[in-house]
CSV table of C-alpha atoms in Angstrom, one decimal:
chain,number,residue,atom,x,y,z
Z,1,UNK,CA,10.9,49.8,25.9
Z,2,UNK,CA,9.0,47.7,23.7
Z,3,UNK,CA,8.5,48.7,19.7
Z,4,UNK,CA,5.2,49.4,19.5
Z,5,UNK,CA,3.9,52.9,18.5
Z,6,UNK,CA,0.7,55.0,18.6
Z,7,UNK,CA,-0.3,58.0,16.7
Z,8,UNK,CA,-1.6,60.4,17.7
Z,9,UNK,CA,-1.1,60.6,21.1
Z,10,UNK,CA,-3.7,62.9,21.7
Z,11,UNK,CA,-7.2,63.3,19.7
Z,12,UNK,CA,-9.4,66.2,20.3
Z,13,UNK,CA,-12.2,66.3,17.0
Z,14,UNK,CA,-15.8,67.3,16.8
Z,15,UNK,CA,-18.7,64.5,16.4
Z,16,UNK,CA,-19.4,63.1,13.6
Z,17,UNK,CA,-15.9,62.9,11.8
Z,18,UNK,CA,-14.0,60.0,11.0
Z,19,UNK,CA,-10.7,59.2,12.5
Z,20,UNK,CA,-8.4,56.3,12.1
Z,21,UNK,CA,-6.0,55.4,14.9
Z,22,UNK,CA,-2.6,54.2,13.7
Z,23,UNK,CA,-0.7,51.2,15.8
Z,24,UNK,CA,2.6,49.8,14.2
Z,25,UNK,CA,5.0,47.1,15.9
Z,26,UNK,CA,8.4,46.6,14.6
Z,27,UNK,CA,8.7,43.1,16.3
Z,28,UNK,CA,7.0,40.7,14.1
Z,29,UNK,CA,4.0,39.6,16.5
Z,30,UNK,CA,1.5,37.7,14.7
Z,31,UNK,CA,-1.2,39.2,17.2
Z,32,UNK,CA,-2.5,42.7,17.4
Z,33,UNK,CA,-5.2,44.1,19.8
Z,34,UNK,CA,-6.9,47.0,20.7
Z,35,UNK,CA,-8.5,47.8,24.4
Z,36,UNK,CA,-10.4,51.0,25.5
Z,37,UNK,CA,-9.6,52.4,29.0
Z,38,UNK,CA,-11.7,55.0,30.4
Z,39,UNK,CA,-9.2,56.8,33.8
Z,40,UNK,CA,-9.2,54.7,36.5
Z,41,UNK,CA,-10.8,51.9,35.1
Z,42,UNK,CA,-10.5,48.1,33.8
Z,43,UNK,CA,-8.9,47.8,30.0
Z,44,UNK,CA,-11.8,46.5,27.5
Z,45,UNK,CA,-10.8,44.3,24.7
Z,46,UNK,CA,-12.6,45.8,21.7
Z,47,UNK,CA,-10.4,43.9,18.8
Z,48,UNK,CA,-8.3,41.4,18.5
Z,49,UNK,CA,-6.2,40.0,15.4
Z,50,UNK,CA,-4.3,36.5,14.8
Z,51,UNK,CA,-2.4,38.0,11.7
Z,52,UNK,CA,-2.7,39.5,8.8
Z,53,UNK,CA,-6.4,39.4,6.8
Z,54,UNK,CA,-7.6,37.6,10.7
Z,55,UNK,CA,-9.4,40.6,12.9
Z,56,UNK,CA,-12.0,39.4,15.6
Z,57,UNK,CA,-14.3,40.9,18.0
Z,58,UNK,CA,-13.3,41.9,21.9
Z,59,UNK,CA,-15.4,41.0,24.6
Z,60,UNK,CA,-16.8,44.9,24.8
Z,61,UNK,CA,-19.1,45.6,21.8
Z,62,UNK,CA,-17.7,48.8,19.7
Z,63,UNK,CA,-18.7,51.1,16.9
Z,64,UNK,CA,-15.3,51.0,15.8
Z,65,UNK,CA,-13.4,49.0,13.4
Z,66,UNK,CA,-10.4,47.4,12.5
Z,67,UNK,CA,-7.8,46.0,9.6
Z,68,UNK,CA,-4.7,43.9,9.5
Z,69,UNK,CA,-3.3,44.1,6.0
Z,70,UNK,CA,0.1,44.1,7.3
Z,71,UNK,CA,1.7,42.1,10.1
Z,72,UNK,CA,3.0,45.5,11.4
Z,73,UNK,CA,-0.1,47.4,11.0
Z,74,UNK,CA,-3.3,47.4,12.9
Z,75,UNK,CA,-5.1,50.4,12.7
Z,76,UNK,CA,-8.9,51.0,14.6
Z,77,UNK,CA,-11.2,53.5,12.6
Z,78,UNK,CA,-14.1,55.3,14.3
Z,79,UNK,CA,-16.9,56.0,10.9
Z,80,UNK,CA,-18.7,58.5,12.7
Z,81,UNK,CA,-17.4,59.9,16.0
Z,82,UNK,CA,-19.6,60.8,19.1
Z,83,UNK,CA,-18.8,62.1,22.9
Z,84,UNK,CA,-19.4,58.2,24.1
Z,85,UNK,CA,-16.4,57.4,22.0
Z,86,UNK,CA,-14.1,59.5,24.7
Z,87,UNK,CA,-11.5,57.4,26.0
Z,88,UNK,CA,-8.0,56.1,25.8
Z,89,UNK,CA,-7.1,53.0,22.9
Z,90,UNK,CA,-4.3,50.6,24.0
Z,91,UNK,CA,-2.8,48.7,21.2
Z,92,UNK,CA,-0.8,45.8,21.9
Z,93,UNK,CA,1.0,42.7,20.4
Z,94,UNK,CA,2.0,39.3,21.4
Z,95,UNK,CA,4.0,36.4,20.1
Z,96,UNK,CA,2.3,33.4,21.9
Z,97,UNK,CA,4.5,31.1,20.9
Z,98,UNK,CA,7.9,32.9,22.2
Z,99,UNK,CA,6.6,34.1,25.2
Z,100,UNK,CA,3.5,32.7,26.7
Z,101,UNK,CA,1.0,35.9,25.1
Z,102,UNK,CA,3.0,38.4,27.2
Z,103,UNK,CA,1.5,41.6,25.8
Z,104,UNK,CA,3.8,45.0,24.7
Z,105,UNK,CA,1.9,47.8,24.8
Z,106,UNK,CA,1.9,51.5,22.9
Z,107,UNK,CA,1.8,54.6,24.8
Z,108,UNK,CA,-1.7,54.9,24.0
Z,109,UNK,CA,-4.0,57.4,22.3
Z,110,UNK,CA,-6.2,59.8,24.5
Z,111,UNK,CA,-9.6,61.0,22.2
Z,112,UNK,CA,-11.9,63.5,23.5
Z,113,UNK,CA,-15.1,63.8,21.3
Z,114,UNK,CA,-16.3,67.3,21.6
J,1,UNK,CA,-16.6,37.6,34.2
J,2,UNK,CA,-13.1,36.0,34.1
J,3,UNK,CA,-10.8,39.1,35.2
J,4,UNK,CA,-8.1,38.9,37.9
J,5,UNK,CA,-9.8,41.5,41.0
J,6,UNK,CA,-6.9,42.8,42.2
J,7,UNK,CA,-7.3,44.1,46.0
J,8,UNK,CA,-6.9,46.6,47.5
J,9,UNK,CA,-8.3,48.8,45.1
J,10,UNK,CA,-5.9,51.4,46.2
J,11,UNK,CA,-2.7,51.6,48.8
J,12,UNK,CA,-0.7,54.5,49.8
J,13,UNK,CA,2.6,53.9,52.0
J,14,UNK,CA,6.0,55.5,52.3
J,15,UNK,CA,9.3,55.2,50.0
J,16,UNK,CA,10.7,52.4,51.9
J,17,UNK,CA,7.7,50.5,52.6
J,18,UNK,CA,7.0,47.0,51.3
J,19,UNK,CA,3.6,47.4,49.2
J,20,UNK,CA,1.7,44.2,48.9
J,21,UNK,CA,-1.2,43.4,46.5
J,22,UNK,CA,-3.8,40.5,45.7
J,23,UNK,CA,-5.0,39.2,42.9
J,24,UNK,CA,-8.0,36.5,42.8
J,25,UNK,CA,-9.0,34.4,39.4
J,26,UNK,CA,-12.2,32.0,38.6
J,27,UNK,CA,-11.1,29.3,37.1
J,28,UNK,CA,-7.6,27.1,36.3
J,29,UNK,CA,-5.1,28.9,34.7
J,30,UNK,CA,-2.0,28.4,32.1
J,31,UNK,CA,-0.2,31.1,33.5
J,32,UNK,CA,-0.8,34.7,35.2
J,33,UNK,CA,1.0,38.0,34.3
J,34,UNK,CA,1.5,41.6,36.6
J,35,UNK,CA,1.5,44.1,34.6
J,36,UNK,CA,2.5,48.0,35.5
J,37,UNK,CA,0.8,51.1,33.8
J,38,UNK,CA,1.8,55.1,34.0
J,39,UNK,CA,-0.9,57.6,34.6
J,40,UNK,CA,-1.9,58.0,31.0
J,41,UNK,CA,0.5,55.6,29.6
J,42,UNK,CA,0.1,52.0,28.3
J,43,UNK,CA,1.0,49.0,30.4
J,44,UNK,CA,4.8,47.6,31.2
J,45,UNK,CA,4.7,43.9,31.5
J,46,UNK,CA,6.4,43.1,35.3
J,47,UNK,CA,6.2,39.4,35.6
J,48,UNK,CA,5.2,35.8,34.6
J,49,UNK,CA,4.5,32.9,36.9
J,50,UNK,CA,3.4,29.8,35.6
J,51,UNK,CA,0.6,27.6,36.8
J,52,UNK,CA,3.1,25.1,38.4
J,53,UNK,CA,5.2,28.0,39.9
J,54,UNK,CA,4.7,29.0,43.5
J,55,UNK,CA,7.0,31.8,44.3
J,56,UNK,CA,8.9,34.1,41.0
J,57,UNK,CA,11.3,37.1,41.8
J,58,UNK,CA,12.6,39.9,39.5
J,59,UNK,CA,14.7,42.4,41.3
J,60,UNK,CA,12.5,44.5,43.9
J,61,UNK,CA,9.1,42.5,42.9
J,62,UNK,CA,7.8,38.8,43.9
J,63,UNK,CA,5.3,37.1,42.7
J,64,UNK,CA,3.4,34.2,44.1
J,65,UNK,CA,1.1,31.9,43.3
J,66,UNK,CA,-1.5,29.9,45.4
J,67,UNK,CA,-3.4,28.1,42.4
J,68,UNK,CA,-5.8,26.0,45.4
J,69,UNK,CA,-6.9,29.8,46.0
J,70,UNK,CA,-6.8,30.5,42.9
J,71,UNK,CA,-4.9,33.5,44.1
J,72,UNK,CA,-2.0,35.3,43.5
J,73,UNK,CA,0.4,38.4,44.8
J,74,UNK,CA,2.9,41.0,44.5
J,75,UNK,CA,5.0,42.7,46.9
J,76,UNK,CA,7.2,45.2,45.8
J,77,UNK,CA,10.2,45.9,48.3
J,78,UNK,CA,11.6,48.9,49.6
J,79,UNK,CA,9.1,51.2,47.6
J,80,UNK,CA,10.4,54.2,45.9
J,81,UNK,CA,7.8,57.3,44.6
J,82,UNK,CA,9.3,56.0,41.4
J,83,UNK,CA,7.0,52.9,41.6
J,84,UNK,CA,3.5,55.2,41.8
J,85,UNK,CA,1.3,53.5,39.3
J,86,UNK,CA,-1.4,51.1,38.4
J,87,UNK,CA,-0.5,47.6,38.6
J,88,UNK,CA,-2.9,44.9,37.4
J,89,UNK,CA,-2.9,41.0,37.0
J,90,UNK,CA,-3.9,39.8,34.0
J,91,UNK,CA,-4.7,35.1,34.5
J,92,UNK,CA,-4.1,33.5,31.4
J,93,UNK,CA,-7.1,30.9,30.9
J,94,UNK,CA,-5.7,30.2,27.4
J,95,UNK,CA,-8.5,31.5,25.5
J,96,UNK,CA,-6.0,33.8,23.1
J,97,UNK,CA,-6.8,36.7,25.6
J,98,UNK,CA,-5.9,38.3,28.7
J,99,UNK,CA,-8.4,39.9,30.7
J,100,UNK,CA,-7.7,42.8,33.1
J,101,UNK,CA,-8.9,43.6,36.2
J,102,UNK,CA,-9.3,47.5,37.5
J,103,UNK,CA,-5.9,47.2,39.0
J,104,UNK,CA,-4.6,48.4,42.5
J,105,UNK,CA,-3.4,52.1,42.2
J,106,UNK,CA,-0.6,52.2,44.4
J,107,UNK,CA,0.8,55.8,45.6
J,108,UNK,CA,3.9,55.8,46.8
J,109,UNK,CA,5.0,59.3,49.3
J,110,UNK,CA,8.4,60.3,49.1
């Protein structure tokens, strides 16, 4: 089971709030990523991050954005939320240089956008 | 697009059963992962085989590795309703990302 966690698991809001989804990995990874997964469907890379203060741009175009103060912390923030936003956020990390980019992923949070 | 198509999109056998599925990439590769994912859950990381690998095992799963095909797969052996999931192959072009496919959604009937 690798150490990376998600919160909240689940996400039901109304449009137009904010909302900050929280990813945290205990195992020291330099990079941090974010990927939106609608069901049965490819994962999208929306963010990506090389280490703290470093956040870049996925190959899908999002709304949402992202930080990296800490190496442990990588939280994605939605400014305005809107039914298109509905889906489920993968976070992951990876430490290239131990094991080839093998990815650990969180459990995942499912938001529905009413 | 540079994602792994894994094929078939989706397979359904019997516990017991060998399940078998493809994986096809564009261009040369560092590496190519499996990776296993949960209705509703993140992905598990299976298996990595390495561009001048042919053939990788890890208890029930092997991996192989046709880079002149540019084409790899995974059998999982003697299938248990425990292995019901999405599995997808994620080719390392060494780009700092992995790019997934849509996956094979294997179902697996006790």
């Amino acid at each position: 089971e690798a150490d990376i966690y998600q919160t909240p698991r689940y996400l039901v809001i109304g449009t137009g709030k904010k909302i900050t989804l929280e990813c945290s990995q205990t195992m020291g990874h330099d990079k941090m990523y974010w990927y939106q997964q609608d069901p049965g469907m490819e994962l999208h890379l929306i963010h990506y991050s090389y280490g703290v203060n470093s956040t870049e741009k996925g190959d899908l175009s999002s709304e949402s954005t992202v930080s990296r103060i800490r190496t442990e912390h990588f939280p994605l923030t939605l400014e305005s939320a809107r039914p298109s936003h509905t889906s489920q956020y993968l976070c992951a990390s990876s430490a290239p240089r131990l094991a080839a980019d093998t990815q650990y992923f969180g459990p995942g949070t499912r938001l529905t956008v009413l | 697009s540079q994602q792994g198509e894994e094929d078939p999109q989706a397979l359904s056998i019997q516990e017991g059963e060998n399940a078998t599925m493809n994986c096809s990439y564009k261009t040369s590769i560092n590496n190519l992962q499996w990776y296993r994912q949960n209705s509703g859950r993140g992905l598990v990381h299976l298996i990595l085989i390495r561009s001048n690998e042919r053939e990788k095992h890890s208890g029930r799963l092997r991996v192989t590795l046709d880079t002149s095909k540019k084409s790899s797969s995974l059998l999982i052996t003697a299938s248990r309703a425990a292995d019901t999931a999405s599995y997808f192959c994620a080719p390392d072009y060494n780009t700092d990302k992995l790019i997934f496919g849509t996956g094979t959604r294997l179902q697996v009937f006790p």
